[in-house]
Coordinates of C-alpha atoms in Angstrom, one line a residue:
X1 CA 44.4 199.6 -234.0
X2 CA 47.4 198.8 -231.9
X3 CA 49.7 201.7 -231.0
X4 CA 52.2 199.8 -228.8
X5 CA 55.3 198.2 -230.2
X6 CA 55.8 194.4 -229.9
X7 CA 57.6 193.4 -226.7
X8 CA 61.4 193.0 -226.7
X9 CA 62.3 189.3 -226.9
X10 CA 63.3 187.8 -223.6
X11 CA 61.6 190.5 -221.5
X12 CA 58.1 188.8 -221.2
X13 CA 57.1 185.8 -219.2
X14 CA 54.9 184.3 -221.8
X15 CA 55.6 180.6 -222.4
X16 CA 57.6 179.4 -225.4
X17 CA 55.5 178.8 -228.5
X18 CA 57.2 175.5 -229.4
X19 CA 60.1 177.5 -230.9
X20 CA 63.0 175.2 -231.9
X21 CA 61.8 172.3 -229.7
X22 CA 63.9 170.0 -231.8
X23 CA 66.9 172.0 -230.7
X24 CA 66.3 171.4 -227.0
X25 CA 65.6 167.7 -227.7
X26 CA 68.9 167.5 -229.7
X27 CA 70.8 169.2 -226.8
X28 CA 69.4 166.7 -224.3
X29 CA 70.3 163.8 -226.6
X30 CA 73.8 165.0 -226.8
X31 CA 74.0 165.6 -223.0
X32 CA 72.9 162.0 -222.4
X33 CA 75.5 160.9 -224.9
X34 CA 78.2 163.0 -223.2
X35 CA 77.6 161.4 -219.8
X36 CA 78.0 157.9 -221.1
X37 CA 81.3 156.3 -220.0
X38 CA 82.8 155.8 -223.5
X39 CA 85.4 153.1 -223.5
X40 CA 88.5 153.9 -225.6
X41 CA 89.1 150.2 -226.0
X42 CA 85.7 148.7 -226.6
X43 CA 87.3 145.5 -227.8
X44 CA 89.7 145.2 -224.8
X45 CA 89.8 141.8 -223.0
X46 CA 86.9 141.2 -220.5
X47 CA 87.8 142.7 -217.1
X48 CA 89.4 145.8 -218.6
X49 CA 87.2 148.9 -218.9
X50 CA 89.5 150.9 -221.1
X51 CA 90.2 154.6 -220.6
X52 CA 87.5 157.1 -220.9
X53 CA 87.6 159.7 -223.6
X54 CA 87.5 162.6 -221.1
X55 CA 88.8 165.1 -223.6
X56 CA 86.2 164.3 -226.3
X57 CA 83.4 164.3 -223.7
X58 CA 84.7 167.6 -222.3
X59 CA 84.6 169.2 -225.8
X60 CA 81.1 167.8 -226.4
X61 CA 79.8 169.1 -223.1
X62 CA 81.4 172.5 -223.7
X63 CA 79.7 172.7 -227.2
X64 CA 76.3 171.8 -225.7
X65 CA 76.8 174.5 -223.1
X66 CA 77.7 177.1 -225.7
X67 CA 74.8 176.2 -228.0
X68 CA 72.3 176.2 -225.1
X69 CA 73.7 179.5 -223.9
X70 CA 73.3 181.1 -227.3
X71 CA 69.7 179.8 -227.7
X72 CA 68.6 180.9 -224.2
X73 CA 66.7 184.1 -224.0
X74 CA 68.3 186.9 -221.9
X75 CA 66.8 187.3 -218.5
X76 CA 65.5 183.7 -218.5
X77 CA 63.8 182.3 -215.4
X78 CA 65.0 179.1 -213.9
X79 CA 64.4 176.8 -211.0
X80 CA 66.5 174.1 -209.3
X81 CA 65.1 171.0 -207.7
X82 CA 66.2 170.4 -204.1
X83 CA 68.3 167.4 -205.2
X84 CA 70.0 169.5 -207.9
X85 CA 70.8 172.2 -205.3
X86 CA 72.3 169.6 -203.0
X87 CA 74.5 168.3 -205.9
X88 CA 75.7 171.9 -206.3
X89 CA 76.6 171.9 -202.6
X90 CA 78.4 168.6 -203.1
X91 CA 80.3 169.9 -206.1
X92 CA 81.4 173.1 -204.2
X93 CA 82.5 171.2 -201.1
X94 CA 84.4 168.7 -203.2
X95 CA 86.0 171.5 -205.1
X96 CA 87.1 173.2 -201.8
X97 CA 88.5 169.9 -200.4
X98 CA 90.2 169.0 -203.7
X99 CA 93.0 171.5 -203.0
X100 CA 94.0 169.5 -199.9
X101 CA 94.9 166.5 -202.2
X102 CA 98.4 166.0 -203.5
X103 CA 97.3 166.1 -207.1
X104 CA 94.1 168.2 -207.4
X105 CA 94.1 168.6 -211.2
X106 CA 92.1 165.5 -212.2
X107 CA 89.4 165.9 -209.6
X108 CA 89.0 169.6 -210.4
X109 CA 88.5 168.9 -214.0
X110 CA 85.8 166.3 -213.2
X111 CA 84.1 168.7 -210.8
X112 CA 84.1 171.4 -213.5
X113 CA 82.4 169.0 -215.8
X114 CA 79.8 168.2 -213.1
X115 CA 79.2 171.9 -212.5
X116 CA 78.7 172.6 -216.2
X117 CA 76.2 169.7 -216.3
X118 CA 74.3 171.2 -213.3
X119 CA 74.3 174.6 -214.9
X120 CA 72.8 173.0 -218.1
X121 CA 69.9 171.7 -216.0
X122 CA 69.2 175.3 -214.8
X123 CA 69.3 176.6 -218.4
X124 CA 67.0 173.9 -219.6
X125 CA 64.4 174.5 -217.0
X126 CA 62.2 176.7 -219.2
X127 CA 62.3 174.8 -222.5
X128 CA 62.3 171.2 -221.1
X129 CA 61.9 170.7 -217.4
X130 CA 59.1 173.1 -216.7
X131 CA 56.9 170.8 -218.8
X132 CA 58.0 167.5 -217.1
X133 CA 56.4 165.3 -219.8
X134 CA 58.7 167.0 -222.3
X135 CA 61.8 166.1 -220.4
X136 CA 60.7 162.4 -219.9
X137 CA 60.1 162.3 -223.7
X138 CA 63.5 163.7 -224.4
X139 CA 65.1 161.3 -222.1
X140 CA 63.4 158.4 -223.8
X141 CA 64.3 159.6 -227.3
X142 CA 67.9 160.1 -226.2
X143 CA 68.1 156.4 -225.1
X144 CA 66.4 155.4 -228.3
X145 CA 69.2 157.1 -230.3
X146 CA 71.9 155.4 -228.2
X147 CA 70.1 152.0 -228.7
X148 CA 70.1 152.6 -232.5
X149 CA 73.8 153.2 -232.5
X150 CA 74.3 149.8 -230.8
X151 CA 72.2 148.2 -233.6
X152 CA 74.3 150.0 -236.2
X153 CA 77.4 148.7 -234.5
X154 CA 76.3 145.1 -235.1
X155 CA 75.8 145.9 -238.8
X156 CA 79.0 147.9 -239.2
X157 CA 81.5 145.8 -237.3
X158 CA 79.9 142.6 -236.0
X159 CA 83.2 141.0 -235.2
X160 CA 83.9 143.7 -232.6
X161 CA 80.3 144.2 -231.4
X162 CA 80.3 140.8 -229.6
X163 CA 82.6 140.7 -226.6
X164 CA 83.8 137.4 -225.2
X165 CA 83.0 136.8 -221.5
X166 CA 86.4 135.1 -221.0
X167 CA 87.2 134.6 -217.3
X168 CA 83.8 136.1 -216.2
X169 CA 81.8 133.3 -217.8
X170 CA 81.1 131.7 -221.2
X171 CA 79.6 133.1 -224.3
X172 CA 79.5 136.6 -225.8
X173 CA 78.0 140.0 -224.8
X174 CA 76.8 142.8 -227.0
X175 CA 78.7 146.1 -226.8
X176 CA 78.7 149.4 -228.7
X177 CA 81.3 150.1 -231.3
X178 CA 80.0 153.1 -233.3
X179 CA 79.8 154.9 -229.9
X180 CA 82.2 152.8 -227.7
X181 CA 80.1 151.3 -224.8
X182 CA 80.8 148.2 -222.8
X183 CA 78.0 145.6 -222.3
X184 CA 76.9 147.0 -218.9
X185 CA 76.2 150.4 -220.6
X186 CA 74.4 148.7 -223.4
X187 CA 72.2 147.0 -220.9
X188 CA 71.5 150.2 -219.1
X189 CA 70.5 152.0 -222.3
X190 CA 68.1 149.1 -223.1
X191 CA 66.7 149.0 -219.6
X192 CA 65.9 152.7 -219.5
X193 CA 64.4 152.7 -223.0
X194 CA 62.3 149.6 -222.1
X195 CA 61.0 151.2 -218.8
X196 CA 60.2 154.7 -220.1
X197 CA 58.5 153.3 -223.2
X198 CA 56.4 150.9 -221.2
X199 CA 55.3 153.6 -218.8
X200 CA 54.6 156.0 -221.6
X201 CA 52.4 153.3 -223.3
X202 CA 50.5 152.5 -220.1
X203 CA 49.7 156.1 -219.5
X204 CA 48.8 156.6 -223.2
X205 CA 51.6 159.0 -224.1
X206 CA 52.7 157.0 -227.1
X207 CA 50.8 154.6 -229.4
X208 CA 51.1 150.9 -229.6
X209 CA 53.4 150.6 -232.6
X210 CA 56.3 152.9 -231.5
X211 CA 55.9 151.6 -227.9
X212 CA 56.2 148.0 -229.1
X213 CA 59.3 148.8 -231.2
X214 CA 61.0 150.6 -228.3
X215 CA 60.1 148.0 -225.7
X216 CA 61.2 145.2 -228.0
X217 CA 64.5 146.9 -228.7
X218 CA 65.1 147.5 -225.0
X219 CA 64.5 143.9 -224.2
X220 CA 66.9 142.7 -227.0
X221 CA 69.7 145.0 -225.7
X222 CA 69.3 143.8 -222.1
X223 CA 69.2 140.2 -223.2
X224 CA 72.1 140.3 -225.6
X225 CA 74.3 142.4 -223.4
X226 CA 73.6 139.8 -220.6
X227 CA 73.5 142.6 -218.0
X228 CA 71.9 141.2 -214.8
X229 CA 72.2 144.5 -213.0
X230 CA 70.2 146.4 -215.6
X231 CA 67.5 143.6 -215.8
X232 CA 67.1 143.6 -212.0
X233 CA 67.2 147.4 -211.7
X234 CA 64.5 148.0 -214.4
X235 CA 62.3 145.3 -212.9
X236 CA 62.4 147.0 -209.5
X237 CA 61.9 150.4 -211.1
X238 CA 58.8 149.2 -212.9
X239 CA 57.4 147.5 -209.8
X240 CA 57.8 150.7 -207.8
X241 CA 56.4 152.9 -210.6
X242 CA 53.2 150.8 -211.0
X243 CA 52.8 150.2 -207.3
X244 CA 53.0 153.9 -206.4
X245 CA 50.5 155.0 -209.1
X246 CA 47.9 152.2 -208.8
X247 CA 44.8 153.4 -206.9
X248 CA 43.4 150.0 -206.0
X249 CA 44.9 147.2 -204.0
X250 CA 44.2 144.8 -206.9
X251 CA 46.3 146.9 -209.2
X252 CA 49.1 147.1 -206.6
X253 CA 49.1 143.4 -206.0
X254 CA 49.1 142.8 -209.8
X255 CA 52.1 145.1 -210.2
X256 CA 54.0 143.0 -207.7
X257 CA 52.8 139.6 -209.0
X258 CA 53.9 140.0 -212.6
X259 CA 57.6 140.6 -211.8
X260 CA 57.5 137.8 -209.2
X261 CA 56.3 135.4 -211.8
X262 CA 59.0 136.5 -214.2
X263 CA 61.6 136.0 -211.4
X264 CA 60.3 132.5 -210.9
X265 CA 60.6 131.9 -214.6
X266 CA 64.3 132.7 -214.5
X267 CA 64.8 130.0 -212.0
X268 CA 62.6 127.4 -213.7
X269 CA 63.0 127.9 -217.5
X270 CA 66.5 126.4 -218.5
X271 CA 67.3 129.1 -221.2
X272 CA 66.5 131.9 -218.8
X273 CA 68.4 130.2 -216.0
X274 CA 71.5 129.9 -218.2
X275 CA 71.2 133.5 -219.2
X276 CA 71.2 134.5 -215.5
X277 CA 74.2 132.3 -214.6
X278 CA 76.3 133.3 -217.7
X279 CA 78.3 130.1 -217.2
X280 CA 79.7 131.2 -213.9
X281 CA 80.4 129.0 -211.0
X282 CA 79.2 129.3 -207.4
X283 CA 82.3 131.2 -206.3
X284 CA 81.8 133.8 -209.1
X285 CA 78.1 134.2 -208.4
X286 CA 78.6 134.6 -204.6
X287 CA 81.3 137.2 -205.1
X288 CA 79.3 139.1 -207.7
X289 CA 81.9 138.5 -210.4
X290 CA 84.7 139.5 -207.9
X291 CA 83.1 142.8 -206.8
X292 CA 83.0 141.9 -203.1
X293 CA 86.8 141.6 -203.1
X294 CA 87.2 145.3 -203.8
X295 CA 84.4 146.2 -201.5
X296 CA 86.0 144.4 -198.6
X297 CA 89.3 146.1 -199.4
X298 CA 87.7 149.6 -199.3
X299 CA 85.9 148.8 -196.0
X300 CA 89.1 147.3 -194.4
X301 CA 91.5 149.9 -195.6
X302 CA 92.9 152.0 -192.7
X303 CA 93.0 155.7 -193.7
X304 CA 93.6 159.0 -191.9
X305 CA 90.8 161.2 -190.6
X306 CA 91.4 163.7 -193.4
X307 CA 91.2 161.0 -196.1
X308 CA 88.1 159.5 -194.5
X309 CA 86.4 163.0 -194.7
X310 CA 87.6 164.2 -198.2
X311 CA 88.5 160.9 -199.9
X312 CA 91.4 160.0 -202.3
X313 CA 90.3 162.3 -205.1
X314 CA 87.5 162.2 -207.7
X315 CA 88.2 159.7 -210.4
X316 CA 89.9 157.1 -208.2
X317 CA 87.3 154.4 -208.9
X318 CA 89.7 151.5 -208.8
X319 CA 91.8 150.0 -206.0
X320 CA 95.2 148.2 -206.1
X321 CA 95.0 144.8 -204.5
X322 CA 98.1 142.8 -203.4
X323 CA 97.3 139.1 -203.2
X324 CA 100.6 137.7 -202.1
X325 CA 104.2 138.4 -203.2
X326 CA 104.3 139.8 -206.7
X327 CA 100.6 139.2 -207.3
X328 CA 99.0 142.6 -207.9
X329 CA 95.6 143.3 -209.4
X330 CA 93.7 146.5 -210.1
X331 CA 89.9 146.2 -209.6
X332 CA 87.0 148.6 -210.0
X333 CA 85.0 149.3 -206.9
X334 CA 81.7 149.0 -208.7
X335 CA 79.5 150.3 -205.9
X336 CA 78.4 154.0 -206.1
X337 CA 78.3 154.5 -202.3
X338 CA 81.7 152.9 -201.6
X339 CA 83.1 154.6 -204.6
X340 CA 81.7 157.9 -203.4
X341 CA 83.4 157.4 -200.0
X342 CA 86.7 156.3 -201.6
X343 CA 86.8 159.3 -204.0
X344 CA 85.3 162.2 -202.0
X345 CA 84.9 160.9 -198.4
X346 CA 82.2 160.7 -195.8
X347 CA 81.2 164.3 -196.3
X348 CA 80.2 163.7 -199.9
X349 CA 78.4 160.4 -198.9
X350 CA 76.2 162.4 -196.5
X351 CA 75.4 165.2 -199.1
X352 CA 74.6 162.8 -202.0
X353 CA 72.7 160.5 -199.6
X354 CA 70.5 163.4 -198.6
X355 CA 70.0 164.4 -202.2
X356 CA 69.0 160.8 -203.0
X357 CA 66.4 160.8 -200.1
X358 CA 65.0 164.2 -201.2
X359 CA 64.7 162.9 -204.7
X360 CA 62.5 160.1 -203.5
X361 CA 60.4 162.5 -201.5
X362 CA 59.9 164.6 -204.7
X363 CA 58.7 161.4 -206.5
X364 CA 56.3 160.5 -203.7
X365 CA 54.8 164.1 -203.8
X366 CA 54.4 164.3 -207.6
X367 CA 50.6 164.7 -208.3
X368 CA 50.5 163.4 -211.9
X369 CA 50.6 159.6 -212.1
X370 CA 52.7 159.5 -215.4
X371 CA 55.3 161.8 -213.9
X372 CA 55.4 159.9 -210.6
X373 CA 55.7 156.6 -212.5
X374 CA 58.6 158.0 -214.7
X375 CA 60.4 159.4 -211.6
X376 CA 59.9 156.1 -209.7
X377 CA 61.3 154.1 -212.6
X378 CA 64.4 156.2 -212.8
X379 CA 65.1 156.4 -209.1
X380 CA 64.2 152.7 -208.6
X381 CA 66.8 151.9 -211.3
X382 CA 69.4 154.0 -209.6
X383 CA 68.6 152.5 -206.2
X384 CA 69.4 149.0 -207.4
X385 CA 72.2 149.8 -209.9
X386 CA 74.1 152.0 -207.4
X387 CA 74.7 148.9 -205.3
X388 CA 76.6 147.2 -208.2
X389 CA 78.0 150.1 -210.3
X390 CA 79.8 153.3 -209.8
X391 CA 78.5 156.7 -210.9
X392 CA 76.9 158.9 -208.3
X393 CA 80.1 160.8 -207.6
X394 CA 80.4 162.8 -210.9
X395 CA 78.5 163.6 -214.0
X396 CA 77.4 160.1 -215.1
X397 CA 74.3 158.5 -216.6
X398 CA 73.3 157.3 -213.1
X399 CA 73.6 160.9 -211.7
X400 CA 71.6 162.2 -214.6
X401 CA 68.8 159.6 -214.0
X402 CA 68.6 160.8 -210.4
X403 CA 68.5 164.5 -211.3
X404 CA 65.9 163.9 -214.1
X405 CA 63.6 162.1 -211.7
X406 CA 63.9 164.8 -209.1
X407 CA 63.5 167.6 -211.6
X408 CA 60.4 166.3 -213.3
X409 CA 58.6 165.4 -210.1
X410 CA 59.5 168.8 -208.5
X411 CA 58.3 170.6 -211.7
X412 CA 55.1 168.6 -211.6
X413 CA 54.4 169.7 -208.1
X414 CA 55.2 173.3 -208.8
X415 CA 52.9 173.2 -211.8
X416 CA 50.1 171.7 -209.8
X417 CA 50.4 174.4 -207.1
X418 CA 50.4 177.2 -209.7
X419 CA 47.3 175.7 -211.4
X420 CA 45.1 174.2 -208.7
X421 CA 42.0 172.3 -209.8
X422 CA 38.7 174.2 -209.6
X423 CA 36.7 173.6 -206.5
X424 CA 33.9 171.0 -206.8
X425 CA 30.4 172.6 -206.9
X426 CA 28.4 172.0 -203.8
X427 CA 25.3 169.9 -204.3
X428 CA 22.1 171.9 -204.4
X429 CA 20.0 171.5 -201.3
X430 CA 16.3 171.6 -201.6
X431 CA 14.1 172.5 -198.7

C-alpha cells in the first residue's frame, strides 16, 4: 500500500512518457515554416525576390513561442550546444552595436526574432533535442510538409507555380504558391528532404516505401526548381555523411565514387548537361548568374572602421550598384559570409565563423553513426550553400540547419557520456 502522494508535475526529473509528441513535432514544423524566406510576390519577374512577410512570420514565431511556453513544464531542464551559445553571443553583440546605427529599428526587430528562435531551441531541449533521433525525424517531416505544399501549389495554381527564367536562362522553374517560396527555396526543401530520408533509410530508421516516396519527391523538387546550389550542396553533404561514418576504406571510397560518377554524368548526358546550364551563356556561368558583381562591390567598397566592425545593419542583404550615368541596379549579395560582413561587420563574422567550426567539431565527435551522418549532411549543405546564398546572419533556414546539426551531435555525445557502454568481460585464463 502506497502512502505517499504522487509527485507534483514538473518537479521530477523522470523522462517524458511520449506525452503530446505530436505537439512538439507540430511546433517544429511551424518553426521550420516560419524561418523560410516567404516571398510576397512569388510571381514577380525573375531577378526580383519580393518582400518578405516579416509581420506574418513574426506573428507565427510569437505564437509558436507562446504555445511552447504553455506546454513546457515548470522548472524544466535545458542545455545549449556550444554553437547555440555562440549564436546567443552574436545576437547580444549585434544588439549592442545596433544602437550605433542611424536606423536601429529594423535590425533590432530581426535580432529579437533571432533571440526568440534561440530561446525556442532551449525550451525544446527536453521534448525533442535530448533524443537527437527525434529532432532529425521532426526536421525531415517538416521538410516533407513543405514539399507537399509545393505539390499542392502545382495542383492549385499551375499557371503561377512555374516561374520563367527570363534573363537568367531559358525555360521555367518550380516555385511555391500555397506558401510563397521562390525556386531556390523549393530546391533547398527538396535537397534536405532527399538527404535526410536517404540517411534515415541507410541506417534503417524508416522503411523502404516511405523512404522511396520522400527521396523521389526530393529529387523531383530539386530537378524542377533547377537549383544548382541545392543539388551541389546536398551531394557534398551526402558524401561527407557517408565518408565520416564508413568504417572501412572500401566504404569510404565507394561513398566518394558514386557522386563522382554522377558529376561525370552531368557533363556527358545531354539532358543533364542542359539542366546544369539552364540555357545560360559562358558569361552568366562564369559570373554565377551575376553574383560575382555584387561580391566584388562588397570587397571593393571603402568603409569606415566603425562600419567595418559593426556593419550596415541587419537586413541590408542587397547593394546598390551604379554602372554608369543613370544606370542603377540593386543586387542581392547572395553569399552568407560577405552578407554577414556587410550587415553586422567583422565582429559578427568572427563569432559566427567560430560557431560554424565548433559545430563541425560536434559532428566529428558524435558517437552514433546515424546522428553523425545527419549532422554532417546538414553542415555539409550549409558549407556549400553559404557560398552562394545569404542566411547565416539572422534566423533563416540555413541558420536552423547549422543549429540542428550542432544540437543533435552535442546531445548524442552527452547521452553517450551519461550512459557509457558496459566494460567488455576479460577472457578467462586457464592455468
